[in-house]
Amino acid sequence: MTAPAPLPDPTAPDQPSAAGLAGVPLGWPADSGDLPRRFPGREALVQELAARFPEASGGASPIRGGSKPALAALEALDPVRYAASRNHLDGAVSGLSPYIRHGVVSLAQVRDLVQQRMTAGPEPVSEKLLQELAWRDYWQRLWLRLGDGLWENLEPLKTGHPEAAYAPGLPGDIDEGRTGLACIDAFARELVERGWLHNHARMWLAAYVVHWRRVRWQAGARWFLRHLLDGDPASNNLSWQWVASSFSAKPYVFNRANLERFGAGRHCPGCPAAAACPFEASYEALQAQLFPTPQGEAN
Amino acid sequence: MERPVLWIHAEALGPANPALQAHPGRPALFVFEPGLLAGDAGPISLQRIVFLYECLLELPVTIRQGDGAEEVLAFAARHRADGVVTSAWVDPQLGEIAAGVAAALPLQVLEPEPFVVLPQPVDLRRFSRYWKLAGPRLRPDRAGTDTFS
């Protein structure tokens, strides 16, 4: 999954709201069925689209579309801080994934800037950010090769459970954010309200859905795709398959210590399930509990 | 092709879109198809639609709702176009729309700048195998080497 980020804040007002929200003028006449390109403000845009797309759930993300926020995120890219902190929820991730997914900025454009910043100083710079861009390219190449085959297991699951042991649909308490687990519910809310999750949160949430709740990864992948601004079946489904173990050597699991270390300490304090946390165990104990087949180190 | 219209799709919503770059000022169209982007996943959320729409407002593009190929062809007819220019896609759903367009009008597909050019065939069974080929071509000090070809 291409990495994302809080810097700079793409939610900052960047549209001329006082003057309304108007598209660039077109050099040809409009036709009667054309959708509008001028609104009194963002709220009016959202109302208009809610009426035109009645099957679409939710509201607007605080993350704005367009090249201005994309270029601001591009400008803030820092390969050094990225490599040092990217696994932390508060880390210096790029926030570029929605813009890259929809070609607002191209992968080649981001590559050029990262290469330039990698060579700007005298010290060698980690290639982690470059590698993260390469993951995106890798997923896209696989999509070209596999087509809709992305929706099928690429390899057999290594969990020891038969496919039939996994529920076909997502339980309602997960997508409604009422499992009672503060971390999982917070991730579900962020997915639905913001349309974006840190990669580590995606992994934790996916592992919970597939391994703790024993739900088919496809159900979780569909849920993510409906909401993620950067959602595409390649990065999304193949990452779910990596967690599930149909595109990796072993299932991905996490424990509470891992979540507390990288989760910015914001979930466990006050969690109603803290005393009976399903993630509070060693990896060995979790693997014994979750999988009938012995697993190697999973994290 | 002397009087093309441009078909802008959801994988190229930026000013660097190769069709917009190659034919500045030509009429351009984006179509919200029912089910587009969702694939097997069902309708996408409103936040995704708003995000796409905000990207579209920055581009000189007519926005419509309906069947992709039908809308592109009707748009081409309105502008008396002799063909359609678009940019390459990955999503097979876009390929189906393109096939519908190409059945009725000449369709030119422009390739964006690649991220990395690799010798074929590329082993994609694991990222590590891909990276073995791509890494040396991407690292700023040694990009472009043919060591692994």
Short mmCIF file of C-alpha atoms in Angstrom, two decimals:
data_model
loop_
_atom_site.label_atom_id
_atom_site.label_comp_id
_atom_site.label_asym_id
_atom_site.label_seq_id
_atom_site.Cartn_x
_atom_site.Cartn_y
_atom_site.Cartn_z
CA MET A 1 0.00 0.00 0.00
CA THR A 2 1.38 3.37 -0.86
CA ALA A 3 2.05 5.34 2.23
CA PRO A 4 0.04 8.33 3.36
CA ALA A 5 0.47 11.28 5.77
CA PRO A 6 -0.55 14.11 7.95
CA LEU A 7 1.87 16.72 6.59
CA PRO A 8 0.89 19.14 5.31
CA ASP A 9 -2.70 19.15 6.42
CA PRO A 10 -4.74 18.41 3.30
CA THR A 11 -7.89 19.32 5.23
CA ALA A 12 -6.89 22.97 5.41
CA PRO A 13 -9.22 25.17 3.40
CA ASP A 14 -7.68 25.55 -0.01
CA GLN A 15 -10.73 26.35 -2.05
CA PRO A 16 -12.09 29.84 -2.63
CA SER A 17 -15.08 29.13 -0.42
CA ALA A 18 -16.08 32.77 -0.11
CA ALA A 19 -16.23 33.08 -3.88
CA GLY A 20 -17.84 29.66 -4.23
CA LEU A 21 -16.43 26.51 -5.74
CA ALA A 22 -16.04 26.79 -9.50
CA GLY A 23 -14.36 24.50 -11.97
CA VAL A 24 -11.94 25.85 -14.55
CA PRO A 25 -13.91 27.29 -17.49
CA LEU A 26 -14.52 25.04 -20.49
CA GLY A 27 -13.79 26.15 -24.04
CA TRP A 28 -16.87 24.43 -25.48
CA PRO A 29 -20.62 24.77 -24.87
CA ALA A 30 -22.32 22.80 -22.12
CA ASP A 31 -24.98 20.20 -22.87
CA SER A 32 -28.18 19.61 -20.96
CA GLY A 33 -27.03 16.39 -19.27
CA ASP A 34 -23.70 17.78 -18.05
CA LEU A 35 -23.06 17.74 -14.31
CA PRO A 36 -22.54 21.17 -12.71
CA ARG A 37 -19.10 22.72 -12.35
CA ARG A 38 -20.01 25.64 -10.10
CA PHE A 39 -21.25 25.53 -6.51
CA PRO A 40 -21.80 28.11 -3.76
CA GLY A 41 -19.36 26.11 -1.59
CA ARG A 42 -18.20 22.62 -0.63
CA GLU A 43 -21.35 21.88 1.34
CA ALA A 44 -23.46 22.56 -1.75
CA LEU A 45 -21.19 20.29 -3.80
CA VAL A 46 -21.65 17.49 -1.27
CA GLN A 47 -25.44 17.96 -1.22
CA GLU A 48 -25.59 17.92 -5.01
CA LEU A 49 -23.56 14.73 -5.23
CA ALA A 50 -25.54 13.04 -2.45
CA ALA A 51 -28.69 13.68 -4.50
CA ARG A 52 -27.13 12.47 -7.75
CA PHE A 53 -25.56 9.37 -6.20
CA PRO A 54 -28.24 8.15 -3.75
CA GLU A 55 -26.59 4.74 -3.44
CA ALA A 56 -23.36 6.31 -2.09
CA SER A 57 -23.13 6.30 1.71
CA GLY A 58 -21.52 8.81 4.04
CA GLY A 59 -20.48 12.44 3.71
CA ALA A 60 -17.33 14.22 2.58
CA SER A 61 -13.82 13.42 3.73
CA PRO A 62 -11.78 16.25 5.24
CA ILE A 63 -9.14 15.27 2.65
CA ARG A 64 -9.64 17.40 -0.46
CA GLY A 65 -9.23 16.34 -4.04
CA GLY A 66 -7.21 18.32 -6.55
CA SER A 67 -3.62 19.12 -7.37
CA LYS A 68 -3.12 21.85 -4.78
CA PRO A 69 -3.23 19.56 -1.73
CA ALA A 70 -1.35 16.92 -3.74
CA LEU A 71 1.49 19.29 -4.53
CA ALA A 72 1.61 20.45 -0.91
CA ALA A 73 1.99 16.83 0.23
CA LEU A 74 4.63 16.30 -2.44
CA GLU A 75 6.55 19.35 -1.28
CA ALA A 76 6.54 18.04 2.31
CA LEU A 77 8.06 14.66 1.38
CA ASP A 78 11.02 13.82 3.58
CA PRO A 79 12.69 10.46 2.84
CA VAL A 80 14.71 10.58 6.09
CA ARG A 81 11.79 11.22 8.44
CA TYR A 82 9.68 8.80 6.43
CA ALA A 83 12.15 5.95 6.88
CA ALA A 84 12.54 6.64 10.59
CA SER A 85 8.87 6.97 11.54
CA ARG A 86 6.63 5.50 8.85
CA ASN A 87 5.38 2.55 10.93
CA HIS A 88 4.00 4.82 13.66
CA LEU A 89 0.48 6.17 13.36
CA ASP A 90 1.89 9.65 13.95
CA GLY A 91 4.82 9.06 11.59
CA ALA A 92 5.89 11.23 8.68
CA VAL A 93 4.02 9.32 6.00
CA SER A 94 3.34 11.08 2.73
CA GLY A 95 -0.47 11.28 2.44
CA LEU A 96 -0.03 11.02 -1.32
CA SER A 97 -1.83 7.73 -1.86
CA PRO A 98 -5.26 9.14 -2.93
CA TYR A 99 -3.56 11.52 -5.37
CA ILE A 100 -1.28 8.84 -6.82
CA ARG A 101 -4.13 6.36 -7.15
CA HIS A 102 -6.10 8.81 -9.30
CA GLY A 103 -3.17 10.20 -11.25
CA VAL A 104 -3.39 13.70 -9.77
CA VAL A 105 0.35 13.28 -9.41
CA SER A 106 2.12 10.50 -11.27
CA LEU A 107 4.35 7.89 -9.71
CA ALA A 108 7.15 9.10 -12.00
CA GLN A 109 6.72 12.65 -10.69
CA VAL A 110 6.99 11.47 -7.07
CA ARG A 111 9.96 9.23 -7.98
CA ASP A 112 11.86 12.20 -9.44
CA LEU A 113 11.34 14.26 -6.33
CA VAL A 114 12.30 11.42 -3.96
CA GLN A 115 15.47 10.69 -5.96
CA GLN A 116 16.35 14.36 -5.90
CA ARG A 117 15.91 14.54 -2.11
CA MET A 118 17.84 11.30 -1.60
CA THR A 119 20.88 12.87 -3.21
CA ALA A 120 20.50 16.40 -1.85
CA GLY A 121 22.69 15.91 1.23
CA PRO A 122 26.10 14.39 1.85
CA GLU A 123 24.76 11.45 3.88
CA PRO A 124 23.33 8.27 2.32
CA VAL A 125 19.53 8.31 2.63
CA SER A 126 17.30 5.29 3.19
CA GLU A 127 15.56 4.06 0.06
CA LYS A 128 12.41 3.09 2.00
CA LEU A 129 10.28 5.79 0.41
CA LEU A 130 11.46 4.85 -3.06
CA GLN A 131 10.65 1.24 -2.23
CA GLU A 132 7.17 2.19 -1.06
CA LEU A 133 6.53 3.81 -4.46
CA ALA A 134 7.82 0.62 -6.05
CA TRP A 135 5.21 -1.37 -4.12
CA ARG A 136 2.56 0.67 -5.88
CA ASP A 137 4.14 -0.07 -9.27
CA TYR A 138 4.42 -3.75 -8.34
CA TRP A 139 0.73 -3.99 -7.40
CA GLN A 140 -0.28 -2.29 -10.66
CA ARG A 141 1.79 -4.71 -12.72
CA LEU A 142 0.13 -7.60 -10.93
CA TRP A 143 -3.30 -6.13 -11.67
CA LEU A 144 -2.45 -5.95 -15.37
CA ARG A 145 -1.37 -9.56 -15.27
CA LEU A 146 -4.15 -10.98 -13.10
CA GLY A 147 -7.18 -8.85 -13.99
CA ASP A 148 -10.16 -9.86 -11.89
CA GLY A 149 -8.09 -12.79 -10.63
CA LEU A 150 -7.19 -10.37 -7.82
CA TRP A 151 -10.42 -11.44 -6.14
CA GLU A 152 -9.31 -15.08 -5.85
CA ASN A 153 -6.73 -16.56 -3.50
CA LEU A 154 -3.39 -16.43 -5.32
CA GLU A 155 -2.10 -19.27 -3.15
CA PRO A 156 -3.70 -21.60 -0.60
CA LEU A 157 -4.12 -20.13 2.90
CA LYS A 158 -1.39 -21.19 5.33
CA THR A 159 -3.54 -20.82 8.43
CA GLY A 160 -4.61 -24.46 8.64
CA HIS A 161 -8.28 -23.47 8.39
CA PRO A 162 -10.28 -24.56 5.34
CA GLU A 163 -11.72 -21.77 3.19
CA ALA A 164 -15.19 -22.77 4.38
CA ALA A 165 -14.24 -21.85 7.95
CA TYR A 166 -14.28 -18.16 6.98
CA ALA A 167 -17.56 -16.22 7.01
CA PRO A 168 -18.50 -14.74 3.62
CA GLY A 169 -19.76 -11.37 4.92
CA LEU A 170 -18.46 -8.67 7.23
CA PRO A 171 -20.18 -8.75 10.65
CA GLY A 172 -22.18 -5.57 11.29
CA ASP A 173 -20.39 -4.68 14.51
CA ILE A 174 -17.12 -4.26 12.60
CA ASP A 175 -18.21 -1.79 9.93
CA GLU A 176 -20.44 0.02 12.40
CA GLY A 177 -17.51 0.48 14.77
CA ARG A 178 -19.10 -1.20 17.78
CA THR A 179 -16.94 -4.22 18.51
CA GLY A 180 -16.11 -2.72 21.91
CA LEU A 181 -12.39 -2.73 21.06
CA ALA A 182 -11.24 0.91 21.14
CA CYS A 183 -8.52 0.45 18.49
CA ILE A 184 -10.61 -1.52 16.02
CA ASP A 185 -13.62 0.76 16.38
CA ALA A 186 -11.46 3.86 15.94
CA PHE A 187 -9.94 2.44 12.75
CA ALA A 188 -13.40 1.57 11.40
CA ARG A 189 -14.65 5.09 12.12
CA GLU A 190 -11.60 6.67 10.49
CA LEU A 191 -12.05 4.50 7.41
CA VAL A 192 -15.67 5.52 7.02
CA GLU A 193 -15.38 9.18 8.00
CA ARG A 194 -11.99 10.10 6.58
CA GLY A 195 -11.57 7.57 3.78
CA TRP A 196 -7.99 7.05 4.72
CA LEU A 197 -6.05 4.92 7.20
CA HIS A 198 -2.39 4.63 8.04
CA ASN A 199 -0.94 1.47 6.52
CA HIS A 200 -0.27 -0.07 9.93
CA ALA A 201 -3.90 0.52 10.96
CA ARG A 202 -5.00 -1.18 7.73
CA MET A 203 -2.87 -4.20 8.62
CA TRP A 204 -4.19 -4.40 12.18
CA LEU A 205 -7.78 -4.03 11.06
CA ALA A 206 -7.36 -6.60 8.29
CA ALA A 207 -5.71 -9.10 10.64
CA TYR A 208 -8.53 -8.65 13.15
CA VAL A 209 -11.19 -9.24 10.49
CA VAL A 210 -9.55 -12.26 8.89
CA HIS A 211 -7.86 -14.02 11.81
CA TRP A 212 -9.71 -13.03 14.98
CA ARG A 213 -13.18 -12.94 13.41
CA ARG A 214 -12.41 -15.51 10.72
CA VAL A 215 -14.04 -13.60 7.86
CA ARG A 216 -13.06 -14.07 4.20
CA TRP A 217 -10.55 -11.41 3.19
CA GLN A 218 -12.73 -10.49 0.19
CA ALA A 219 -15.42 -9.13 2.53
CA GLY A 220 -12.91 -6.86 4.20
CA ALA A 221 -11.39 -5.85 0.89
CA ARG A 222 -14.80 -4.80 -0.45
CA TRP A 223 -15.40 -2.74 2.70
CA PHE A 224 -12.07 -0.92 2.31
CA LEU A 225 -12.64 -0.31 -1.40
CA ARG A 226 -15.96 1.37 -0.83
CA HIS A 227 -14.41 3.92 1.51
CA LEU A 228 -10.68 4.41 0.88
CA LEU A 229 -9.94 7.47 -1.25
CA ASP A 230 -6.90 5.59 -2.53
CA GLY A 231 -8.77 2.31 -2.92
CA ASP A 232 -7.89 0.20 -5.91
CA PRO A 233 -8.31 -3.56 -6.15
CA ALA A 234 -4.60 -4.16 -6.71
CA SER A 235 -2.97 -2.53 -3.65
CA ASN A 236 -6.01 -3.29 -1.55
CA ASN A 237 -6.79 -6.91 -2.38
CA LEU A 238 -3.19 -8.04 -2.56
CA SER A 239 -2.47 -6.47 0.81
CA TRP A 240 -5.49 -8.26 2.26
CA GLN A 241 -4.16 -11.47 0.71
CA TRP A 242 -0.78 -10.79 2.29
CA VAL A 243 -2.44 -10.51 5.71
CA ALA A 244 -4.62 -13.57 5.08
CA SER A 245 -1.61 -15.65 3.88
CA SER A 246 -2.82 -16.33 0.34
CA PHE A 247 -0.05 -14.04 -0.93
CA SER A 248 2.58 -14.58 1.76
CA ALA A 249 4.32 -17.43 3.51
CA LYS A 250 2.39 -17.03 6.78
CA PRO A 251 -0.58 -15.11 8.17
CA TYR A 252 0.07 -11.64 9.58
CA VAL A 253 -0.93 -11.14 13.19
CA PHE A 254 -0.15 -8.46 15.74
CA ASN A 255 -0.39 -8.21 19.49
CA ARG A 256 -1.19 -5.48 21.98
CA ALA A 257 2.46 -4.63 22.56
CA ASN A 258 2.89 -3.99 18.83
CA LEU A 259 -0.24 -1.85 18.71
CA GLU A 260 0.80 0.16 21.76
CA ARG A 261 4.31 0.67 20.39
CA PHE A 262 3.22 1.98 17.00
CA GLY A 263 -0.29 3.22 17.82
CA ALA A 264 0.69 6.57 19.34
CA GLY A 265 -0.70 5.36 22.70
CA ARG A 266 -4.14 6.61 21.87
CA HIS A 267 -6.29 3.47 21.95
CA CYS A 268 -5.67 1.29 25.00
CA PRO A 269 -6.19 3.90 27.74
CA GLY A 270 -9.92 3.89 28.40
CA CYS A 271 -10.64 0.91 26.15
CA PRO A 272 -13.67 -0.90 27.58
CA ALA A 273 -12.06 -4.23 26.67
CA ALA A 274 -8.62 -3.43 28.07
CA ALA A 275 -8.91 -6.00 30.85
CA ALA A 276 -9.85 -8.75 28.40
CA CYS A 277 -7.93 -7.58 25.33
CA PRO A 278 -7.92 -10.26 22.62
CA PHE A 279 -4.54 -8.96 21.43
CA GLU A 280 -2.85 -9.20 24.84
CA ALA A 281 -0.60 -12.22 24.37
CA SER A 282 2.74 -13.31 23.02
CA TYR A 283 2.94 -14.11 19.32
CA GLU A 284 3.42 -17.76 20.14
CA ALA A 285 0.26 -17.85 22.25
CA LEU A 286 -1.75 -15.96 19.62
CA GLN A 287 -0.64 -18.28 16.86
CA ALA A 288 -1.56 -21.32 18.94
CA GLN A 289 -4.94 -19.78 19.67
CA LEU A 290 -5.75 -18.60 16.14
CA PHE A 291 -4.30 -21.30 13.89
CA PRO A 292 -4.36 -25.09 14.03
CA THR A 293 -1.21 -25.21 11.89
CA PRO A 294 2.02 -24.21 13.69
CA GLN A 295 3.31 -20.88 12.35
CA GLY A 296 6.76 -19.32 12.29
CA GLU A 297 7.43 -15.82 13.53
CA ALA A 298 4.59 -13.78 12.12
CA ASN A 299 5.67 -10.22 12.72
CA MET B 1 -6.87 12.40 -36.05
CA GLU B 2 -7.55 16.09 -36.54
CA ARG B 3 -10.60 16.76 -34.38
CA PRO B 4 -10.41 14.36 -31.41
CA VAL B 5 -12.25 14.54 -28.13
CA LEU B 6 -10.44 13.43 -24.99
CA TRP B 7 -11.67 10.72 -22.66
CA ILE B 8 -10.38 11.37 -19.15
CA HIS B 9 -10.69 8.43 -16.75
CA ALA B 10 -10.18 7.97 -13.03
CA GLU B 11 -6.55 6.85 -13.26
CA ALA B 12 -5.36 10.17 -14.71
CA LEU B 13 -7.07 13.10 -12.99
CA GLY B 14 -4.13 15.47 -13.00
CA PRO B 15 -2.79 18.23 -15.20
CA ALA B 16 -0.08 15.80 -16.42
CA ASN B 17 -2.76 13.65 -18.09
CA PRO B 18 -1.08 12.79 -21.42
CA ALA B 19 -4.26 13.39 -23.46
CA LEU B 20 -4.74 16.87 -21.98
CA GLN B 21 -1.06 17.59 -22.55
CA ALA B 22 -1.14 16.43 -26.17
CA HIS B 23 -4.37 18.23 -27.11
CA PRO B 24 -4.79 21.33 -24.96
CA GLY B 25 -8.16 22.99 -25.46
CA ARG B 26 -9.88 20.02 -27.09
CA PRO B 27 -13.24 19.01 -25.55
CA ALA B 28 -12.68 16.47 -22.79
CA LEU B 29 -15.09 14.22 -20.92
CA PHE B 30 -15.21 12.26 -17.66
CA VAL B 31 -18.04 9.79 -17.05
CA PHE B 32 -19.23 8.56 -13.66
CA GLU B 33 -20.36 5.04 -14.49
CA PRO B 34 -22.59 3.20 -12.06
CA GLY B 35 -20.25 0.75 -10.39
CA LEU B 36 -17.08 2.33 -11.72
CA LEU B 37 -14.18 1.99 -9.26
CA ALA B 38 -16.16 -0.38 -7.12
CA GLY B 39 -15.69 -3.54 -9.14
CA ASP B 40 -16.92 -6.34 -6.98
CA ALA B 41 -17.22 -4.02 -4.00
CA GLY B 42 -20.56 -2.33 -4.62
CA PRO B 43 -21.11 1.43 -4.79
CA ILE B 44 -18.28 3.60 -3.59
CA SER B 45 -18.88 6.02 -0.72
CA LEU B 46 -19.82 9.64 -1.17
CA GLN B 47 -16.44 10.74 0.16
CA ARG B 48 -14.73 9.01 -2.77
CA ILE B 49 -17.10 10.68 -5.23
CA VAL B 50 -16.54 14.12 -3.66
CA PHE B 51 -12.78 13.60 -3.83
CA LEU B 52 -12.95 12.67 -7.53
CA TYR B 53 -15.23 15.60 -8.24
CA GLU B 54 -12.85 18.05 -6.61
CA CYS B 55 -10.07 16.69 -8.81
CA LEU B 56 -12.30 17.05 -11.87
CA LEU B 57 -13.20 20.68 -11.15
CA GLU B 58 -9.52 21.56 -11.64
CA LEU B 59 -9.42 20.02 -15.10
CA PRO B 60 -11.04 21.37 -18.29
CA VAL B 61 -13.45 18.48 -18.53
CA THR B 62 -17.18 17.96 -19.00
CA ILE B 63 -18.57 15.68 -16.29
CA ARG B 64 -21.42 13.28 -16.95
CA GLN B 65 -23.14 10.27 -15.44
CA GLY B 66 -24.04 7.17 -17.43
CA ASP B 67 -22.62 4.36 -19.50
CA GLY B 68 -18.97 5.10 -20.22
CA ALA B 69 -18.71 4.10 -23.88
CA GLU B 70 -22.14 5.49 -24.81
CA GLU B 71 -21.36 8.84 -23.21
CA VAL B 72 -17.93 9.10 -24.84
CA LEU B 73 -19.38 8.32 -28.27
CA ALA B 74 -22.28 10.75 -27.83
CA PHE B 75 -19.82 13.45 -26.71
CA ALA B 76 -17.65 12.75 -29.76
CA ALA B 77 -20.69 13.06 -32.02
CA ARG B 78 -21.74 16.38 -30.43
CA HIS B 79 -18.27 17.76 -31.15
CA ARG B 80 -18.08 16.19 -34.62
CA ALA B 81 -14.91 14.41 -33.55
CA ASP B 82 -12.97 12.05 -35.81
CA GLY B 83 -11.56 10.05 -32.92
CA VAL B 84 -10.94 9.79 -29.19
CA VAL B 85 -7.68 10.23 -27.31
CA THR B 86 -7.16 8.85 -23.84
CA SER B 87 -4.40 7.66 -21.51
CA ALA B 88 -3.42 4.09 -20.66
CA TRP B 89 -5.32 2.30 -17.91
CA VAL B 90 -4.80 -0.63 -15.57
CA ASP B 91 -8.35 -1.28 -14.36
CA PRO B 92 -9.93 -3.87 -16.70
CA GLN B 93 -13.29 -2.07 -16.37
CA LEU B 94 -11.74 0.89 -18.18
CA GLY B 95 -10.53 -1.53 -20.84
CA GLU B 96 -14.13 -2.59 -21.45
CA ILE B 97 -15.20 1.03 -21.92
CA ALA B 98 -12.26 1.60 -24.25
CA ALA B 99 -13.23 -1.44 -26.31
CA GLY B 100 -16.76 -0.05 -26.66
CA VAL B 101 -15.37 3.27 -27.86
CA ALA B 102 -12.83 1.68 -30.20
CA ALA B 103 -15.57 -0.39 -31.85
CA ALA B 104 -17.10 2.82 -33.21
CA LEU B 105 -14.31 5.39 -33.50
CA PRO B 106 -10.50 5.48 -33.75
CA LEU B 107 -9.08 5.42 -30.21
CA GLN B 108 -5.57 6.61 -29.46
CA VAL B 109 -4.10 5.53 -26.10
CA LEU B 110 -1.21 7.60 -24.77
CA GLU B 111 1.18 6.07 -22.27
CA PRO B 112 2.21 8.09 -19.22
CA GLU B 113 5.88 8.17 -18.25
CA PRO B 114 6.69 4.76 -16.73
CA PHE B 115 7.88 4.50 -13.12
CA VAL B 116 10.61 2.05 -14.09
CA VAL B 117 11.37 0.14 -17.29
CA LEU B 118 12.19 -3.51 -16.65
CA PRO B 119 13.40 -6.29 -18.94
CA GLN B 120 10.61 -8.74 -19.79
CA PRO B 121 9.33 -11.03 -18.52
CA VAL B 122 9.24 -9.66 -14.97
CA ASP B 123 8.98 -12.18 -12.14
CA LEU B 124 6.12 -10.87 -9.99
CA ARG B 125 5.68 -13.82 -7.64
CA ARG B 126 7.03 -11.76 -4.74
CA PHE B 127 7.94 -8.11 -4.33
CA SER B 128 11.51 -9.10 -3.47
CA ARG B 129 12.00 -10.55 -6.96
CA TYR B 130 10.57 -7.43 -8.58
CA TRP B 131 12.71 -5.19 -6.37
CA LYS B 132 15.85 -7.10 -7.31
CA LEU B 133 15.27 -5.85 -10.86
CA ALA B 134 13.69 -2.47 -10.10
CA GLY B 135 15.87 -1.32 -7.20
CA PRO B 136 19.12 -0.89 -9.17
CA ARG B 137 17.23 1.05 -11.84
CA LEU B 138 15.61 3.36 -9.32
CA ARG B 139 18.40 4.18 -6.89
CA PRO B 140 19.50 7.68 -7.81
CA ASP B 141 23.20 6.87 -8.09
CA ARG B 142 22.84 3.77 -10.24
CA ALA B 143 19.54 4.19 -12.06
CA GLY B 144 19.37 2.69 -15.53
CA THR B 145 21.89 -0.11 -15.19
CA ASP B 146 21.30 -3.22 -17.26
CA THR B 147 23.14 -5.56 -14.92
CA PHE B 148 20.14 -7.79 -14.37
CA SER B 149 18.73 -7.89 -17.87
#
